Coordinates of C-alpha atoms in Angstrom, one line a residue:
X21 CA -55.3 -6.4 87.5
X22 CA -55.5 -6.2 83.7
X23 CA -52.1 -7.5 83.0
X24 CA -53.1 -11.0 84.1
X25 CA -56.3 -10.7 82.1
X26 CA -54.4 -9.7 78.9
X27 CA -51.8 -12.4 79.3
X28 CA -54.5 -15.0 79.7
X29 CA -56.4 -13.7 76.6
X30 CA -53.1 -13.8 74.6
X31 CA -52.5 -17.3 75.8
X32 CA -56.0 -18.6 75.0
X33 CA -55.9 -16.9 71.5
X34 CA -52.7 -18.7 70.7
X35 CA -54.0 -22.0 72.1
X36 CA -57.0 -21.7 69.8
X37 CA -54.7 -21.2 66.8
X38 CA -55.2 -17.5 66.4
X39 CA -52.2 -15.4 65.4
X40 CA -51.7 -12.0 66.9
X41 CA -50.5 -9.9 64.0
X42 CA -50.0 -6.8 66.1
X43 CA -46.4 -6.4 67.4
X44 CA -46.9 -6.7 71.2
X45 CA -43.1 -6.5 71.9
X46 CA -43.1 -2.7 71.7
X47 CA -43.7 -0.6 74.8
X48 CA -46.4 1.4 73.0
X49 CA -49.9 1.6 74.2
X50 CA -51.9 -0.7 71.9
X51 CA -55.6 -0.8 72.5
X52 CA -56.3 -2.6 69.2
X53 CA -54.9 -6.0 68.2
X54 CA -55.2 -7.6 64.8
X55 CA -55.6 -11.3 64.9
X56 CA -56.0 -13.9 62.1
X57 CA -56.0 -17.6 61.5
X58 CA -52.7 -19.3 60.6
X59 CA -53.7 -19.9 57.0
X60 CA -53.8 -16.1 56.5
X61 CA -57.4 -16.2 55.3
X62 CA -58.3 -12.6 54.7
X63 CA -61.8 -13.2 55.7
X64 CA -60.6 -14.1 59.2
X65 CA -58.6 -10.9 59.9
X66 CA -60.3 -9.4 63.0
X67 CA -59.5 -6.6 65.4
X68 CA -59.8 -6.7 69.2
X69 CA -60.6 -3.3 70.7
X70 CA -59.6 -3.0 74.4
X71 CA -61.6 -0.5 76.4
X72 CA -59.5 1.6 78.7
X73 CA -60.2 3.1 82.1
X74 CA -58.3 6.4 82.4
X75 CA -56.0 7.6 85.1
X76 CA -57.8 10.9 85.4
X77 CA -60.7 11.9 87.6
X78 CA -63.7 9.6 87.1
X79 CA -61.6 7.5 84.8
X80 CA -61.0 10.2 82.2
X81 CA -58.1 9.5 79.8
X82 CA -55.2 11.8 80.4
X83 CA -52.6 10.3 78.0
X84 CA -50.4 8.2 80.3
X85 CA -52.6 5.1 80.3
X86 CA -51.2 1.6 79.5
X87 CA -52.7 -1.7 78.7
X88 CA -52.9 -2.3 82.4
X89 CA -55.8 0.2 82.4
X90 CA -57.8 -2.1 80.1
X91 CA -61.1 -3.1 81.6
X92 CA -62.5 -5.2 78.8
X93 CA -62.4 -5.9 75.1
X94 CA -64.6 -6.7 72.1
X95 CA -64.3 -7.8 68.5
X96 CA -64.7 -4.8 66.1
X97 CA -67.7 -5.6 63.9
X98 CA -69.0 -8.3 66.3
X99 CA -70.0 -6.4 69.4
X100 CA -71.7 -9.5 70.7
X101 CA -68.3 -11.0 71.3
X102 CA -66.9 -9.2 74.3
X103 CA -65.5 -9.7 77.7
X104 CA -65.2 -7.6 80.9
X105 CA -62.1 -7.8 83.1
X106 CA -63.7 -8.3 86.5
X107 CA -62.0 -10.2 89.3
X108 CA -59.5 -12.7 88.1
X109 CA -61.6 -15.6 89.2
X110 CA -63.6 -18.5 88.0
X111 CA -66.2 -16.2 86.5
X112 CA -63.5 -14.6 84.3
X113 CA -62.3 -18.0 83.3
X114 CA -65.9 -18.9 82.2
X115 CA -66.3 -15.6 80.4
X116 CA -63.0 -16.1 78.6
X117 CA -64.0 -19.6 77.5
X118 CA -67.3 -18.1 76.1
X119 CA -65.4 -15.3 74.4
X120 CA -63.0 -17.7 72.7
X121 CA -65.8 -20.1 71.8
X122 CA -67.7 -17.3 70.0
X123 CA -64.6 -16.1 68.3
X124 CA -63.8 -19.6 67.0
X125 CA -67.3 -19.8 65.4
X126 CA -66.5 -16.9 63.1
X127 CA -65.5 -18.0 59.6

């Protein structure tokens, strides 16, 4: 389920002129992405923290998790900007719009 969510977040970030500075081409587990504006403004370097649901009992992390285990994300230092990866539906689309809108208001 999360793969679609993450692909949509990546697409919306890029459509909103954010640059993902973290190398996503690796097969590594990356639960933090660095993003910035195209002008490289140091004041606009932000980190997105993806929360992970583990593969162990009761969702405990056991070390073999991937980004497909992500169940939401938030902006480090701006906890009011977050999104939960519920059903990939109209509600997620609305929540994603709100997430990107709040992110775009940051200077």
